[in-house]
XYZ file of C-alpha atoms in Angstrom:
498
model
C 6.322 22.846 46.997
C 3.664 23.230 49.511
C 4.631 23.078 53.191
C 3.999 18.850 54.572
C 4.557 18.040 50.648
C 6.138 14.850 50.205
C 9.577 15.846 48.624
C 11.803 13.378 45.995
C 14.733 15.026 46.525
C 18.099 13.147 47.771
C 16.281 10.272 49.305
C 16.183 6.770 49.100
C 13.196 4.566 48.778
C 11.972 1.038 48.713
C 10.624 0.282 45.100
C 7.349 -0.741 44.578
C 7.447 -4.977 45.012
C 4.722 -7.504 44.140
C 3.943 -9.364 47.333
C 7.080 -7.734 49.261
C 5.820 -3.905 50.059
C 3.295 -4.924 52.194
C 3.241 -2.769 56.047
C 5.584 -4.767 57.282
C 7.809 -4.487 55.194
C 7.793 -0.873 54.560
C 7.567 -0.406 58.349
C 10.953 -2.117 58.449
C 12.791 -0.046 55.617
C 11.678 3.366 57.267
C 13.033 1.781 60.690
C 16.214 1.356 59.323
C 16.795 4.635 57.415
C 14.502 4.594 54.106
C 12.820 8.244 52.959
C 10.179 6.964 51.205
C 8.462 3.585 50.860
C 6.268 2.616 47.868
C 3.725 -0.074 48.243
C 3.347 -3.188 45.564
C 1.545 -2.841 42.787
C -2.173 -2.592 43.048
C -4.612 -3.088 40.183
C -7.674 -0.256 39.869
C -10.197 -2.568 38.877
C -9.735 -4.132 42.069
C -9.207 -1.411 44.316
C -11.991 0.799 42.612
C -14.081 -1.953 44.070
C -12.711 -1.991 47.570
C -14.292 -0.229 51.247
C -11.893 2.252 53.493
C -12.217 0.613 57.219
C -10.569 1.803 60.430
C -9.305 -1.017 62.162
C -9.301 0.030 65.890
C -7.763 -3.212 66.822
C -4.938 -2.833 64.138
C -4.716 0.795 64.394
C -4.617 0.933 60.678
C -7.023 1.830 57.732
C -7.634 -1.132 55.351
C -8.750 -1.153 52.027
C -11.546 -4.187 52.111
C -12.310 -6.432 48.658
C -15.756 -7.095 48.397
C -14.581 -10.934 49.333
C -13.372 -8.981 52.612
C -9.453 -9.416 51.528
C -7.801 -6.513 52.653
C -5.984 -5.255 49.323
C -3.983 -2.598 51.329
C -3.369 -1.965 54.573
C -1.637 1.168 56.260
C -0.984 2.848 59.470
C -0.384 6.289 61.025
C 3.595 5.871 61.385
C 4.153 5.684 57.080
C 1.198 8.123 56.371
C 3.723 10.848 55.560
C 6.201 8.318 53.827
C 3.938 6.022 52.163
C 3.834 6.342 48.280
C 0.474 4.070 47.050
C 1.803 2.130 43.221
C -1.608 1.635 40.977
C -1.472 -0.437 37.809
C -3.882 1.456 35.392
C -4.472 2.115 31.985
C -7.541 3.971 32.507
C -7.662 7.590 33.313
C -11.294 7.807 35.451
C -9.865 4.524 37.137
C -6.834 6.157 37.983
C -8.561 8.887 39.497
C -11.299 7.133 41.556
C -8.837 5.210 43.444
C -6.046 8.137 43.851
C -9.255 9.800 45.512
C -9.809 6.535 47.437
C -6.915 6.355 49.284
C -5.652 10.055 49.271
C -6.266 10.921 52.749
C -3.676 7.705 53.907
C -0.890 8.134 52.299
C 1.561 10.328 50.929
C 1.631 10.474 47.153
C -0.053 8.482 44.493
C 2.242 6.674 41.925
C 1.857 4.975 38.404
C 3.342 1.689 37.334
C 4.577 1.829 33.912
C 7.744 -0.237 34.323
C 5.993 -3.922 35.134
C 7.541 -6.228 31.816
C 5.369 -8.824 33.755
C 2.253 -10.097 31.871
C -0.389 -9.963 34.401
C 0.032 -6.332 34.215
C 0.957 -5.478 30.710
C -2.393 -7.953 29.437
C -4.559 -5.337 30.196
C -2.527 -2.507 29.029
C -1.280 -1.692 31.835
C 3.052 -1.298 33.293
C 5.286 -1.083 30.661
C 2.840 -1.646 27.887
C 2.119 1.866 28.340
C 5.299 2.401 27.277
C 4.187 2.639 23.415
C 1.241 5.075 23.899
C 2.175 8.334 25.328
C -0.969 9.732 24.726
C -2.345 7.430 27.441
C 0.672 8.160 29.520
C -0.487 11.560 29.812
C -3.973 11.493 29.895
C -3.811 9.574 32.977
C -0.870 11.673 34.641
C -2.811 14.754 34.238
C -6.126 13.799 35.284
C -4.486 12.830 38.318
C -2.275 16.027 38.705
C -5.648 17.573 38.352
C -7.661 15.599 40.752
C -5.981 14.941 43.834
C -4.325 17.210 46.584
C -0.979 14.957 46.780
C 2.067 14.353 44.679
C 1.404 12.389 41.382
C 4.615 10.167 40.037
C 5.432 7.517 37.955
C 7.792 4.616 37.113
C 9.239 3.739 33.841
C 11.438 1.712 32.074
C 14.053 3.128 29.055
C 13.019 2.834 25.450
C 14.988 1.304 22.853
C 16.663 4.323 22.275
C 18.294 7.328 24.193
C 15.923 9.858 21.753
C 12.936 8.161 22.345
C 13.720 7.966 26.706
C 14.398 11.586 26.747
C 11.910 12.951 24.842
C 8.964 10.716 26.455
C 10.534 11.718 29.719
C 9.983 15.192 28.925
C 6.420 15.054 28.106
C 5.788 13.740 31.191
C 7.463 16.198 32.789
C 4.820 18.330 31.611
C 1.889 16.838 33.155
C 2.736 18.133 36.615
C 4.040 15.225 38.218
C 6.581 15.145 41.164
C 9.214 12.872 39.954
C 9.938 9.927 37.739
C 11.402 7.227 38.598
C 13.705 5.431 35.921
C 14.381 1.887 36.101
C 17.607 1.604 33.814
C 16.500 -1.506 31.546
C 15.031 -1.608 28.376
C 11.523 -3.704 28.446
C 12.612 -7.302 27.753
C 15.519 -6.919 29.758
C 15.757 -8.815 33.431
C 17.334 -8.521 36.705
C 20.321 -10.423 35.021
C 21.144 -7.887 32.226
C 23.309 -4.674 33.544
C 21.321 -1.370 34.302
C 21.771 1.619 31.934
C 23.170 4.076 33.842
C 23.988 6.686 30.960
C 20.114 6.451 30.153
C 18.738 7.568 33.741
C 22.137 10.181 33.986
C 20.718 11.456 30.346
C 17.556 11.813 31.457
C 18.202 13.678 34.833
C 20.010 15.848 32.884
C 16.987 16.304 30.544
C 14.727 17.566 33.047
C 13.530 19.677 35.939
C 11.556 17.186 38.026
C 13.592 14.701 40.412
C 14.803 11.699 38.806
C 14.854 8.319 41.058
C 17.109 5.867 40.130
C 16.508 1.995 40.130
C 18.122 -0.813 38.678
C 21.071 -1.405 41.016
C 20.877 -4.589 42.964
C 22.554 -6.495 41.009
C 25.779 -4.638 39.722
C 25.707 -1.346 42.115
C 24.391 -1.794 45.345
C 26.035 -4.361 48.093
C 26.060 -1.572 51.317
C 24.815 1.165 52.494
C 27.880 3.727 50.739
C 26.730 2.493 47.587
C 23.721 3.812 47.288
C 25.270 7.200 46.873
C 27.937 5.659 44.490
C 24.779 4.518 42.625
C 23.074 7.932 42.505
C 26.401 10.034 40.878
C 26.614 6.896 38.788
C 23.550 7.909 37.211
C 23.406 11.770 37.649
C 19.878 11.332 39.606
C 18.173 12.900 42.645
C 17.578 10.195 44.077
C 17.832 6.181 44.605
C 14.905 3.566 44.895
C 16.171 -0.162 45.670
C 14.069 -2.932 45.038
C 15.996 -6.806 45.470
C 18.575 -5.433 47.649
C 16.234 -4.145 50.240
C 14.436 -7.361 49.587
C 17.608 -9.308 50.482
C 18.063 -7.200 53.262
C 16.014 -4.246 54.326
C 18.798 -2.609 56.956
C 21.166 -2.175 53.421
C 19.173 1.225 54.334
C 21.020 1.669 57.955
C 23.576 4.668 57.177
C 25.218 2.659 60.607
C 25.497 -0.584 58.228
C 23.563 -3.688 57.783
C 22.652 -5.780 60.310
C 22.939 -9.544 60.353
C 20.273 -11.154 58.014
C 18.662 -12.862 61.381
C 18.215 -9.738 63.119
C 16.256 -8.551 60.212
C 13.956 -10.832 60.077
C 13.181 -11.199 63.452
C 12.339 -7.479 63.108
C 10.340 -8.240 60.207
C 8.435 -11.014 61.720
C 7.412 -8.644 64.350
C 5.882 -6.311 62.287
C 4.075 -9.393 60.462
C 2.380 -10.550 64.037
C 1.552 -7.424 65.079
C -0.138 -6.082 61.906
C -1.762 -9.728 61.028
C -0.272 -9.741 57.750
C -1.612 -12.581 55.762
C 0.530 -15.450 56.840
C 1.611 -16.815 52.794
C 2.857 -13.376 52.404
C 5.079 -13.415 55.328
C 6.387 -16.729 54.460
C 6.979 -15.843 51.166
C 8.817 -12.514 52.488
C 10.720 -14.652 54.361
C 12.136 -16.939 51.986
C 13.216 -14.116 49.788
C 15.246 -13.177 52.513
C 17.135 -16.233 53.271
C 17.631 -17.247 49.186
C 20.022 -19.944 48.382
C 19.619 -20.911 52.710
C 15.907 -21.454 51.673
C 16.798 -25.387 52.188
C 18.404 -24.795 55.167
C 16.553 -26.471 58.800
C 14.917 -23.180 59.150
C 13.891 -22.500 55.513
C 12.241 -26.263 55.173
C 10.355 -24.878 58.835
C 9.177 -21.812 57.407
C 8.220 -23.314 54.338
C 6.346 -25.909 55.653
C 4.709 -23.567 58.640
C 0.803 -22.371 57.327
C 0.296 -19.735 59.931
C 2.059 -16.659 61.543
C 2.330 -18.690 64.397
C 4.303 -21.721 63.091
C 6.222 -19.564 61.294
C 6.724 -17.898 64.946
C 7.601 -21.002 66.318
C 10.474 -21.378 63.459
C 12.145 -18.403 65.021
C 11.555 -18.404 68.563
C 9.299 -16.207 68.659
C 6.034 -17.760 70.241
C 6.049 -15.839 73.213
C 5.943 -12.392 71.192
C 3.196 -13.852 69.427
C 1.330 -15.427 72.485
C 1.519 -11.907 73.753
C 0.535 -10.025 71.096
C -2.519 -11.792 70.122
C -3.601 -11.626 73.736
C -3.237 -7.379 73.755
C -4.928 -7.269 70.167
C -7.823 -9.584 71.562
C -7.775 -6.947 74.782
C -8.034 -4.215 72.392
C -10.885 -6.218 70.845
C -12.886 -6.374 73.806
C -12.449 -3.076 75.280
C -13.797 -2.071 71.650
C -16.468 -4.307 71.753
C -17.112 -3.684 75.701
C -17.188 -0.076 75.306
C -19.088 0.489 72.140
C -22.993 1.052 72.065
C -24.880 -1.312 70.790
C -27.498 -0.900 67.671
C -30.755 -0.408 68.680
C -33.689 -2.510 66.615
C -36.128 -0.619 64.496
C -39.482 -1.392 63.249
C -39.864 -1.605 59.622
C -43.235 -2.782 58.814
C -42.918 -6.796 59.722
C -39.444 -6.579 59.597
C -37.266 -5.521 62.480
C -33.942 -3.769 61.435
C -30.638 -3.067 62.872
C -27.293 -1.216 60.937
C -25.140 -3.912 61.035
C -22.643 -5.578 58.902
C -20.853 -8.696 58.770
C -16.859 -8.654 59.184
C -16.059 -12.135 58.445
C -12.538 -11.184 59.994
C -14.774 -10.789 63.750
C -15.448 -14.585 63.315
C -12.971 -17.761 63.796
C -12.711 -19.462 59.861
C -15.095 -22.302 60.368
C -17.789 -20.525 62.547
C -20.693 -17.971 60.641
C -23.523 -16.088 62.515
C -25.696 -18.447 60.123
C -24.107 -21.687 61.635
C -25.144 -20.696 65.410
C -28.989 -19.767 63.957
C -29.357 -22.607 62.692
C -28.460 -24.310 65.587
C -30.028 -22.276 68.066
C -33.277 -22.619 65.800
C -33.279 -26.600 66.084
C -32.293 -26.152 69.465
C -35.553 -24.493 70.048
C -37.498 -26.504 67.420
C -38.677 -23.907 65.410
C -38.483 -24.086 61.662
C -35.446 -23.348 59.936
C -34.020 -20.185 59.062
C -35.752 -18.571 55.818
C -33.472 -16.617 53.795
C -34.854 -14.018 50.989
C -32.155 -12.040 49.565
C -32.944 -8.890 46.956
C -30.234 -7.046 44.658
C -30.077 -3.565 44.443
C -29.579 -2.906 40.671
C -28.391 0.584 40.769
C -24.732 -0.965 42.474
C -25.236 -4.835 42.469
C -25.291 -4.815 46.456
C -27.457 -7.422 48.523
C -30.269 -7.257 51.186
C -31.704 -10.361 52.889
C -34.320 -10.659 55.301
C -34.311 -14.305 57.813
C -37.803 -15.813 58.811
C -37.048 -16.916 61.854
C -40.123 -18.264 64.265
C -42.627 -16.318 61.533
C -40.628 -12.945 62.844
C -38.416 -11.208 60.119
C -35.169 -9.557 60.493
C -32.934 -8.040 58.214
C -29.850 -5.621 58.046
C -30.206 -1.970 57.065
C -27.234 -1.938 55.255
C -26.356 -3.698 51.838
C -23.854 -5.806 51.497
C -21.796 -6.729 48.341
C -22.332 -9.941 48.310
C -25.563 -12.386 48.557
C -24.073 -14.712 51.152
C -22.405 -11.587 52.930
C -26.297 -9.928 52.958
C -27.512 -13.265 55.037
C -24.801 -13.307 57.449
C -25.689 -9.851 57.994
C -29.537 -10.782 58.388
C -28.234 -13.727 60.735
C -26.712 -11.135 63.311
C -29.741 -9.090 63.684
C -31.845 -11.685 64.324
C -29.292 -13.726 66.919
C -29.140 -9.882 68.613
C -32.511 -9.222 68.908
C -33.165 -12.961 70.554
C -29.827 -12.099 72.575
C -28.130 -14.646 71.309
C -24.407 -15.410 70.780
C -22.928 -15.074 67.090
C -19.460 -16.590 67.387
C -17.701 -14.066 67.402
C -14.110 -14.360 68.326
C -14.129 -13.619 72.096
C -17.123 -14.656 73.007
C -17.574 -17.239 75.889
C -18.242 -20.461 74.648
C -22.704 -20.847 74.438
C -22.510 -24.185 73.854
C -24.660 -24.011 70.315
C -21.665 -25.066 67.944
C -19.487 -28.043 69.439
C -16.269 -27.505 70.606
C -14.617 -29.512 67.913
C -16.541 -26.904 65.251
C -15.215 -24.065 66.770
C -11.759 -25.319 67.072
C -11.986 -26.415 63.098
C -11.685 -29.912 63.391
C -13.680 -30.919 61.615
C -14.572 -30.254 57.720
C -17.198 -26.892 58.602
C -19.154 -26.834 55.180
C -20.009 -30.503 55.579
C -20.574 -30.619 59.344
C -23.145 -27.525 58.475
C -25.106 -29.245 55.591
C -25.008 -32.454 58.212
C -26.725 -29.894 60.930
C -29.143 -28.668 58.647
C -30.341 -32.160 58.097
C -31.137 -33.180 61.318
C -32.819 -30.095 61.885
C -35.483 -31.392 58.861
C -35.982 -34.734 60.343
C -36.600 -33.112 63.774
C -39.168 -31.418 62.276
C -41.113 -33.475 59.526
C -44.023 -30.959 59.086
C -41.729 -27.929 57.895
C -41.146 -27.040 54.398
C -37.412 -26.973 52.918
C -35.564 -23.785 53.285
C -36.071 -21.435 50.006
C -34.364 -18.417 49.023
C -35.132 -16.100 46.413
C -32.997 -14.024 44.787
C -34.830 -10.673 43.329
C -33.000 -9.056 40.322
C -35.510 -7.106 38.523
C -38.516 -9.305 37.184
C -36.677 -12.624 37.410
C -37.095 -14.914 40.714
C -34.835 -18.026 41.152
C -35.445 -21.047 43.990
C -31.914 -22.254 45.497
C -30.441 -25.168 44.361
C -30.840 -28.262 46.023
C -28.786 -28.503 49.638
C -25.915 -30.378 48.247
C -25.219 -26.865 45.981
C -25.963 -24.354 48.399
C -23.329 -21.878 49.258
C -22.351 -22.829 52.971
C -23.619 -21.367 56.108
């Protein structure tokens, strides 16, 4: 194995874990002692579609959905640790996201364990299972086309004959290791884990085996989990609902009490912004049947990370946290050099894109052109937005004062493309844009910027009186160019908010 290689020998390793192996919690399981954590299960359709951003603020790279969710998120301390899970049943899929993310993380890995039926619909997790063909047409194009370690996950077949020898085959494909989660497809988290089907197959092949299965029946502490592995003959152990339970079941030192841990995890949660639903729901895994418990009702009924905060104690970590990541923010901002307008015929351009995640929820560049338009009394924003067929992306120019302005770069969405347009043109007049961190221009009312207030309706209100201020302008059209065909917008009351 090449030298910086990620190795699947003798360790253990958090299992893959829909809407639990997010950073923070694979940040906590290397903390206390895991070798290797795998990420949940992401789908390639989705990912295929998704932008790599550095997040200077974060310090981490993010994986950005075209409705600017970030899908995946990573950071420099896992990079050598991290092991990315795909659901796939494609093998050019497979292959355009391995290459996607294979600079940030360690290995690439294959889900075809998932029972569950949002994966196995489309062919994908265990309903891979009955094609092996598939199986390895996917492994090996992968092999084959990235520079990191290719594995996979599986489930057991209904017999030992048919484990083995599919086992085997994909042995051949090149891949580092398999991972064997000891049920048979219908089987749950109640039913008892094979163990003589993962020690048959270790024994079966080269490659290291990872065991999984053992929460229930195997693993309570720390000295199990190499009670687990001779149980089953394997190179190494992957824990999934135990580490869930408790993440420092990894801590060769033991466990630490379950209040500790989530403190710790919490941590993690503030200081990577991890979506606040997914931290909750982290959360209640964690405290299971003391989910009704004073604490559990508080972080069930919190809605942000700093509620949930607030259920813990922890307000002051947060205060401070969100005050060195809006420092961080500023120096960025503060120290980077601005884009410089170009000329481009009528239109004057600038590079610039819009990060929704720069702006508080209920404010838009859009919302403070508008108002700084009627402010001025000049006619409305004009928004004309084009499609680029070759990729489906969007470029829209604003009229603006019978001056145009529009963003150099395409956007992947039509409503993305005009926020986009907005900033260059509130740049060029030198004009605040809402961004968080900006001092307060007085354009959008304190009780807008502070959301309370219902934002899409308070916007189609603005726009109003902006019309009856000026009784000579025309209504605001946009045209949407898609080939030949040319479409007005829908009346105000339809329109996609500012």
């Amino acid at each position: 194995m090449a030298a910086g290689r990620l190795s699947f020998n003798n360790i253990t390793a958090l299992a893959p874990m829909v809407r639990v192996g997010t950073l923070p919690m694979r940040l906590l399981a290397l903390d206390y002692g895991a070798d290797v954590v795998y990420c949940e299960e992401l789908i390639d359709i989705k990912m295929a579609q998704c932008q790599r951003v550095v997040n200077d603020v974060l310090e981490t790279v993010d994986f950005v959905a075209p409705d600017d969710r970030v899908m995946f998120r990573t950071c420099e301390r896992e990079k050598g640790n991290v092991v990315f899970q795909m659901g796939t049943a494609d093998p050019d899929r497979a292959l355009a996201v391995a290459r996607l993310v294979e600079k940030d993380v360690a290995a690439v890995d294959v889900n075809m364990g998932c029972p569950k039926e949002y994966s196995t619909k489309g062919g994908m997790g265990a309903a891979l299972l009955s094609d092996p063909d598939k199986i390895e047409a996917i492994l090996r194009t992968l092999v084959t086309g990235v520079s990191i370690p290719v594995t996979c996950k599986i489930r057991i077949l209904p017999s030992l004959v048919e484990t083995v020898s599919l086992v085997r085959r994909i042995e051949r494909t090149g891949v580092a290791a398999v991972a064997v989660h000891g049920r048979f497809k219908d089987e749950r988290p109640r039913h008892p884990v094979h163990c003589d089907y993962i020690q048959a197959v270790a024994q079966a092949v080269s490659i290291p085996v990872i065991a999984n299965g053992g929460s229930l029946d195997h693993v309570k502490t720390n000295a199990d989990i190499e009670e687990f592995r001779k149980a089953t003959g394997a190179s190494s152990v992957m824990l999934a609902r135990a580490a869930m339970w408790n993440a420092s079941l990894f801590r060769s030192q033991g466990a630490l009490p379950l209040e500790k841990v989530m403190e710790d995890y919490l941590k993690y949660a503030i200081q990577y912004d991890n979506n606040a639903f997914n931290t909750k729901y982290c959360l209640c895994q964690m405290l299971r049947d003391k989910v009704e418990s004073p604490l559990g009702k508080q972080v069930q009924a919190a809605q942000t990370n700093a509620e949930i905060s607030e259920a813990y104690g922890l307000q002051e970590f947060y205060r401070q946290t969100r005050e060195q990541l809006q420092a961080r923010r500023d120096a960025l901002q503060s120290g980077s050099q601005p884009e410089r307008p170009v000329t481009d015929g009528d239109v004057t351009t600038m590079a610039v894109k819009f990060e929704r995640r720069e702006y508080p929820p209920q404010i838009t560049p859009k919302m403070f052109l508008l108002e700084w338009s009627r402010k001025e009394k000049v006619e409305q924003p004009q928004y004309e937005t084009v499609q680029r067929a070759q990729d489906r992306a969007f470029q829209s120019t604003v009229t603006v004062a019978q001056k145009k302005y529009r963003s150099s770069l395409w956007e992947k969405s039509k409503k993305f493309a005009e926020q986009a347009a907005a900033i260059v043109c509130l740049r060029v007049l030198g004009v605040p844009e809402g961004r968080i961190g900006e001092e307060d221009s007085g354009l959008v009312c304190k009780r807008k910027r502070e959301g309370k207030v219902n934002g899409a309706a308070e916007e189609e209100r603005s726009r109003k009186r902006h019309v009856n201020d000026d009784l000579q302008q025309t209504s605001e059209v946009a045209v949407v160019t898609n080939g030949d065909s040319h479409q007005e917008a829908p009346p105000p009351s339809q329109r996609e908010s500012l």
